[in-house]
């Protein structure tokens, strides 16, 4: 089977008519969601967490990564593992994929969660794009190892003072990302024009931003609500950077679980 059509690897936990699909970011895999999975299952929800194409055991498709193709892969996963109510929660890169997944499966995605992401890099200045790429990719092309290059970038994405086992787990999983996958993912993110997909989201939507996040900045997250998804619910985590689910897990999950429990019964 072509790697482009192969089902991504995934984990299923819990038993409920409501399933939360967890889509991780460009640094990482489903492994950094372990506490998140346990929390949601204890709250009575079912969870499906994937390794996006190229991540974990999922092979990198020939020709690299495109956000639209990743959204279609997520759609195939929902076709296979969806339940009566399906919530797609995307973090960072996953938050870019989540609205595109809704557009790919509007009849099967009943709510969308977007954590710590940007609407589209098409809104960023050329200088911001160059800085983003320079920090993440240029050192790799000069021969430095991924772990060496990524460590200071990942560290800078946490809020000052963030610590503890969940933060360390995110750090370790993020630094275990395969270099070729990471480069493909960053290029896919920067080249993606996703504003039309945001405008098409018609289902309940949750936006979660970390006050100290330098990537999915609160102002940018609020702009998603103001310009593209006006019905979205926005919450800002006061002590978090980019990884609210690890830095402020209780606050992050209180907002998420309240949002899911308030969804219309199907």
Short mmCIF file of C-alpha atoms in Angstrom, two decimals:
data_model
loop_
_atom_site.label_atom_id
_atom_site.label_comp_id
_atom_site.label_asym_id
_atom_site.label_seq_id
_atom_site.Cartn_x
_atom_site.Cartn_y
_atom_site.Cartn_z
CA UNK A 1 0.00 0.00 0.00
CA UNK A 2 1.26 3.49 -0.82
CA UNK A 3 2.46 5.43 2.23
CA UNK A 4 0.18 8.26 1.08
CA UNK A 5 -2.86 6.01 1.62
CA UNK A 6 -1.65 4.02 4.61
CA UNK A 7 -3.69 4.59 7.77
CA UNK A 8 -1.64 6.56 10.32
CA UNK A 9 -0.73 4.74 13.51
CA UNK A 10 -3.00 5.60 16.40
CA UNK A 11 -4.03 4.76 19.96
CA UNK A 12 -7.62 4.28 21.15
CA UNK A 13 -8.68 4.61 24.78
CA UNK A 14 -11.99 4.86 26.62
CA UNK A 15 -15.58 3.96 25.78
CA UNK A 16 -18.03 6.71 24.89
CA UNK A 17 -20.30 7.96 22.13
CA UNK A 18 -18.12 11.09 22.08
CA UNK A 19 -14.59 10.73 20.70
CA UNK A 20 -11.84 13.33 20.94
CA UNK A 21 -9.26 13.00 18.16
CA UNK A 22 -5.90 14.41 19.30
CA UNK A 23 -3.61 15.84 16.60
CA UNK A 24 -0.10 16.70 17.81
CA UNK A 25 2.28 19.41 16.64
CA UNK A 26 5.32 19.52 14.36
CA UNK A 27 7.58 18.70 17.31
CA UNK A 28 6.33 15.47 18.84
CA UNK A 29 3.94 12.56 18.45
CA UNK A 30 0.94 11.09 20.25
CA UNK A 31 3.32 10.06 23.06
CA UNK A 32 3.29 13.50 24.66
CA UNK A 33 -0.49 13.28 25.03
CA UNK A 34 -0.42 10.34 27.47
CA UNK A 35 -1.62 12.38 30.47
CA UNK A 36 -4.14 14.15 28.25
CA UNK A 37 -5.52 10.81 27.09
CA UNK A 38 -5.83 9.54 30.66
CA UNK A 39 -7.56 12.74 31.81
CA UNK A 40 -10.14 12.68 29.03
CA UNK A 41 -10.88 8.99 29.49
CA UNK A 42 -11.41 9.53 33.24
CA UNK A 43 -13.85 12.30 32.29
CA UNK A 44 -15.92 9.72 30.41
CA UNK A 45 -14.71 10.40 26.89
CA UNK A 46 -13.23 8.18 24.20
CA UNK A 47 -9.90 9.29 22.73
CA UNK A 48 -8.10 8.55 19.48
CA UNK A 49 -4.56 9.98 19.32
CA UNK A 50 -2.62 9.64 16.10
CA UNK A 51 0.94 9.72 14.90
CA UNK A 52 0.60 12.03 11.93
CA UNK A 53 2.11 10.89 8.63
CA UNK A 54 5.88 10.77 9.12
CA UNK A 55 5.68 10.71 12.91
CA UNK A 56 6.12 7.82 15.33
CA UNK A 57 5.60 4.63 13.36
CA UNK A 58 3.68 6.37 10.57
CA UNK A 59 5.83 6.51 7.41
CA UNK A 60 6.67 9.79 5.74
CA UNK A 61 4.76 9.90 2.43
CA UNK A 62 6.76 10.02 -0.75
CA UNK A 63 6.96 13.62 -1.83
CA UNK A 64 6.83 14.97 1.73
CA UNK A 65 3.94 16.50 3.65
CA UNK A 66 1.05 18.78 2.75
CA UNK A 67 -1.52 20.02 5.26
CA UNK A 68 -4.41 19.08 2.95
CA UNK A 69 -3.11 15.50 2.63
CA UNK A 70 -2.64 15.25 6.41
CA UNK A 71 -6.23 16.46 6.89
CA UNK A 72 -7.45 13.79 4.48
CA UNK A 73 -5.48 11.18 6.46
CA UNK A 74 -7.18 12.41 9.63
CA UNK A 75 -10.49 12.16 7.80
CA UNK A 76 -9.81 8.51 6.94
CA UNK A 77 -9.05 7.89 10.60
CA UNK A 78 -12.41 9.43 11.55
CA UNK A 79 -14.11 7.27 8.91
CA UNK A 80 -12.62 4.21 10.60
CA UNK A 81 -12.78 5.15 14.29
CA UNK A 82 -15.41 7.85 14.59
CA UNK A 83 -18.38 7.67 16.97
CA UNK A 84 -21.72 9.45 17.30
CA UNK A 85 -20.00 12.74 18.19
CA UNK A 86 -16.47 13.50 17.00
CA UNK A 87 -14.31 16.35 18.30
CA UNK A 88 -11.02 17.12 16.53
CA UNK A 89 -8.55 18.83 18.87
CA UNK A 90 -5.37 19.99 17.17
CA UNK A 91 -2.33 21.42 18.89
CA UNK A 92 0.07 23.72 17.00
CA UNK A 93 0.49 22.04 13.57
CA UNK A 94 -2.46 19.88 14.57
CA UNK A 95 -4.45 23.09 15.08
CA UNK A 96 -3.79 23.95 11.45
CA UNK A 97 -4.84 20.46 10.34
CA UNK A 98 -8.04 20.41 12.46
CA UNK A 99 -10.09 22.98 10.47
CA UNK A 100 -8.98 21.34 7.22
CA UNK A 101 -10.14 18.01 8.62
CA UNK A 102 -13.56 19.50 9.29
CA UNK A 103 -13.71 20.73 5.69
CA UNK A 104 -12.70 17.25 4.49
CA UNK A 105 -15.38 15.55 6.67
CA UNK A 106 -18.06 18.15 7.52
CA UNK A 107 -20.64 15.44 8.17
CA UNK A 108 -18.41 13.58 10.65
CA UNK A 109 -16.62 16.34 12.57
CA UNK A 110 -19.02 17.87 15.08
CA UNK A 111 -16.67 20.20 16.95
CA UNK A 112 -13.15 21.59 16.53
CA UNK A 113 -10.54 22.53 19.12
CA UNK A 114 -7.52 24.66 18.20
CA UNK A 115 -4.64 24.93 20.65
CA UNK A 116 -1.64 27.25 20.33
CA UNK A 117 -1.53 27.76 16.60
CA UNK A 118 -1.57 30.37 13.84
CA UNK A 119 -4.39 30.98 11.42
CA UNK A 120 -2.12 30.77 8.39
CA UNK A 121 1.44 31.73 7.60
CA UNK A 122 0.03 33.66 4.66
CA UNK A 123 -0.80 36.34 7.26
CA UNK A 124 2.75 36.54 8.54
CA UNK A 125 5.29 38.96 7.15
CA UNK A 126 8.11 37.69 4.98
CA UNK A 127 10.49 38.59 7.80
CA UNK A 128 8.52 36.44 10.28
CA UNK A 129 8.53 33.54 7.84
CA UNK A 130 12.29 33.82 7.33
CA UNK A 131 12.89 33.93 11.09
CA UNK A 132 10.63 30.93 11.68
CA UNK A 133 12.45 28.88 9.05
CA UNK A 134 15.90 30.11 10.02
CA UNK A 135 15.49 29.09 13.65
CA UNK A 136 14.18 25.63 12.80
CA UNK A 137 15.65 24.47 9.49
CA UNK A 138 18.77 26.41 8.49
CA UNK A 139 21.00 24.90 11.24
CA UNK A 140 19.93 21.41 10.11
CA UNK A 141 20.92 22.15 6.55
CA UNK A 142 24.34 23.19 7.86
CA UNK A 143 24.87 19.78 9.43
CA UNK A 144 23.84 20.31 13.04
CA UNK A 145 21.84 17.49 14.64
CA UNK A 146 18.10 17.87 15.12
CA UNK A 147 18.33 17.47 18.87
CA UNK A 148 21.05 20.11 19.16
CA UNK A 149 19.14 22.53 16.96
CA UNK A 150 15.69 21.92 18.41
CA UNK A 151 16.54 21.95 22.12
CA UNK A 152 16.81 25.76 22.53
CA UNK A 153 13.77 26.36 20.28
CA UNK A 154 11.60 23.94 22.27
CA UNK A 155 12.85 25.43 25.55
CA UNK A 156 11.90 28.92 24.37
CA UNK A 157 8.32 27.82 23.74
CA UNK A 158 7.56 27.15 27.41
CA UNK A 159 6.49 29.93 29.75
CA UNK A 160 9.08 31.17 32.26
CA UNK A 161 9.15 28.80 35.20
CA UNK A 162 7.28 25.95 33.51
CA UNK A 163 8.54 22.66 34.90
CA UNK A 164 7.46 19.21 36.03
CA UNK A 165 7.08 15.74 34.54
CA UNK A 166 4.56 16.73 31.88
CA UNK A 167 6.81 19.52 30.62
CA UNK A 168 9.79 17.18 30.56
CA UNK A 169 7.80 14.57 28.67
CA UNK A 170 6.85 17.10 26.01
CA UNK A 171 10.47 18.19 25.77
CA UNK A 172 11.77 14.63 25.34
CA UNK A 173 9.10 13.59 22.82
CA UNK A 174 9.60 16.81 20.85
CA UNK A 175 13.34 16.24 20.64
CA UNK A 176 12.76 12.68 19.41
CA UNK A 177 11.10 13.90 16.19
CA UNK A 178 12.75 12.58 13.03
CA UNK A 179 14.70 15.30 11.26
CA UNK A 180 13.37 14.57 7.76
CA UNK A 181 9.80 14.58 9.03
CA UNK A 182 10.29 17.84 10.90
CA UNK A 183 11.71 19.62 7.86
CA UNK A 184 8.82 18.39 5.72
CA UNK A 185 6.30 19.50 8.36
CA UNK A 186 7.72 23.01 8.76
CA UNK A 187 7.77 23.51 5.00
CA UNK A 188 4.15 22.28 4.79
CA UNK A 189 3.08 24.71 7.50
CA UNK A 190 4.79 27.73 5.93
CA UNK A 191 3.43 26.95 2.47
CA UNK A 192 -0.17 26.31 3.57
CA UNK A 193 -2.89 28.82 2.71
CA UNK A 194 -5.55 27.90 5.25
CA UNK A 195 -7.77 30.95 5.63
CA UNK A 196 -10.60 29.65 3.43
CA UNK A 197 -10.79 26.48 5.53
CA UNK A 198 -11.09 28.55 8.71
CA UNK A 199 -13.95 30.53 7.18
CA UNK A 200 -15.83 27.30 6.44
CA UNK A 201 -15.90 26.01 10.03
CA UNK A 202 -19.55 25.94 11.11
CA UNK A 203 -19.42 23.65 14.14
CA UNK A 204 -18.72 24.60 17.78
CA UNK A 205 -15.08 25.65 18.08
CA UNK A 206 -12.76 26.06 21.06
CA UNK A 207 -9.62 28.23 20.95
CA UNK A 208 -6.98 27.75 23.67
CA UNK A 209 -3.98 30.09 23.82
CA UNK A 210 -1.05 30.36 26.21
CA UNK A 211 -0.44 33.89 27.48
CA UNK A 212 3.33 33.51 27.00
CA UNK A 213 3.20 31.64 23.67
CA UNK A 214 5.58 33.11 21.08
CA UNK A 215 4.23 30.91 18.26
CA UNK A 216 0.45 30.61 18.63
CA UNK A 217 0.32 34.10 20.09
CA UNK A 218 -2.85 35.12 21.97
CA UNK A 219 -3.40 38.05 19.62
CA UNK A 220 -3.27 35.69 16.65
CA UNK A 221 -5.61 33.21 18.32
CA UNK A 222 -8.09 35.97 19.13
CA UNK A 223 -7.85 37.04 15.49
CA UNK A 224 -9.05 33.58 14.42
CA UNK A 225 -12.21 34.28 16.42
CA UNK A 226 -12.56 37.89 15.25
CA UNK A 227 -11.99 37.34 11.53
CA UNK A 228 -12.77 33.72 10.72
CA UNK A 229 -14.75 31.80 13.36
CA UNK A 230 -16.82 34.39 15.25
CA UNK A 231 -18.83 31.75 17.09
CA UNK A 232 -15.67 30.24 18.61
CA UNK A 233 -15.09 30.18 22.38
CA UNK A 234 -11.70 31.65 23.36
CA UNK A 235 -9.74 30.99 26.55
CA UNK A 236 -6.27 32.21 27.47
CA UNK A 237 -4.11 30.20 29.87
CA UNK A 238 -2.32 32.79 32.03
CA UNK A 239 0.74 30.75 33.00
CA UNK A 240 1.35 28.80 29.78
CA UNK A 241 3.56 29.14 26.77
CA UNK A 242 3.07 26.90 23.75
CA UNK A 243 2.20 23.68 25.57
CA UNK A 244 -0.78 24.49 27.78
CA UNK A 245 -1.85 20.86 28.09
CA UNK A 246 1.47 20.20 29.88
CA UNK A 247 2.12 23.56 31.54
CA UNK A 248 -1.39 24.16 32.94
CA UNK A 249 -3.12 20.80 32.48
CA UNK A 250 -5.92 21.38 35.00
CA UNK A 251 -6.96 24.69 33.43
CA UNK A 252 -6.52 23.40 29.88
CA UNK A 253 -8.66 20.35 30.54
CA UNK A 254 -11.32 22.19 32.51
CA UNK A 255 -11.96 24.38 29.47
CA UNK A 256 -11.81 21.43 27.08
CA UNK A 257 -14.08 19.12 29.07
CA UNK A 258 -16.62 21.88 29.72
CA UNK A 259 -16.65 22.62 25.99
CA UNK A 260 -17.19 18.98 25.04
CA UNK A 261 -19.91 18.43 27.66
CA UNK A 262 -21.80 21.49 26.41
CA UNK A 263 -22.01 20.16 22.83
CA UNK A 264 -25.53 19.48 21.55
CA UNK A 265 -26.68 15.90 22.09
CA UNK A 266 -26.74 13.86 18.91
#
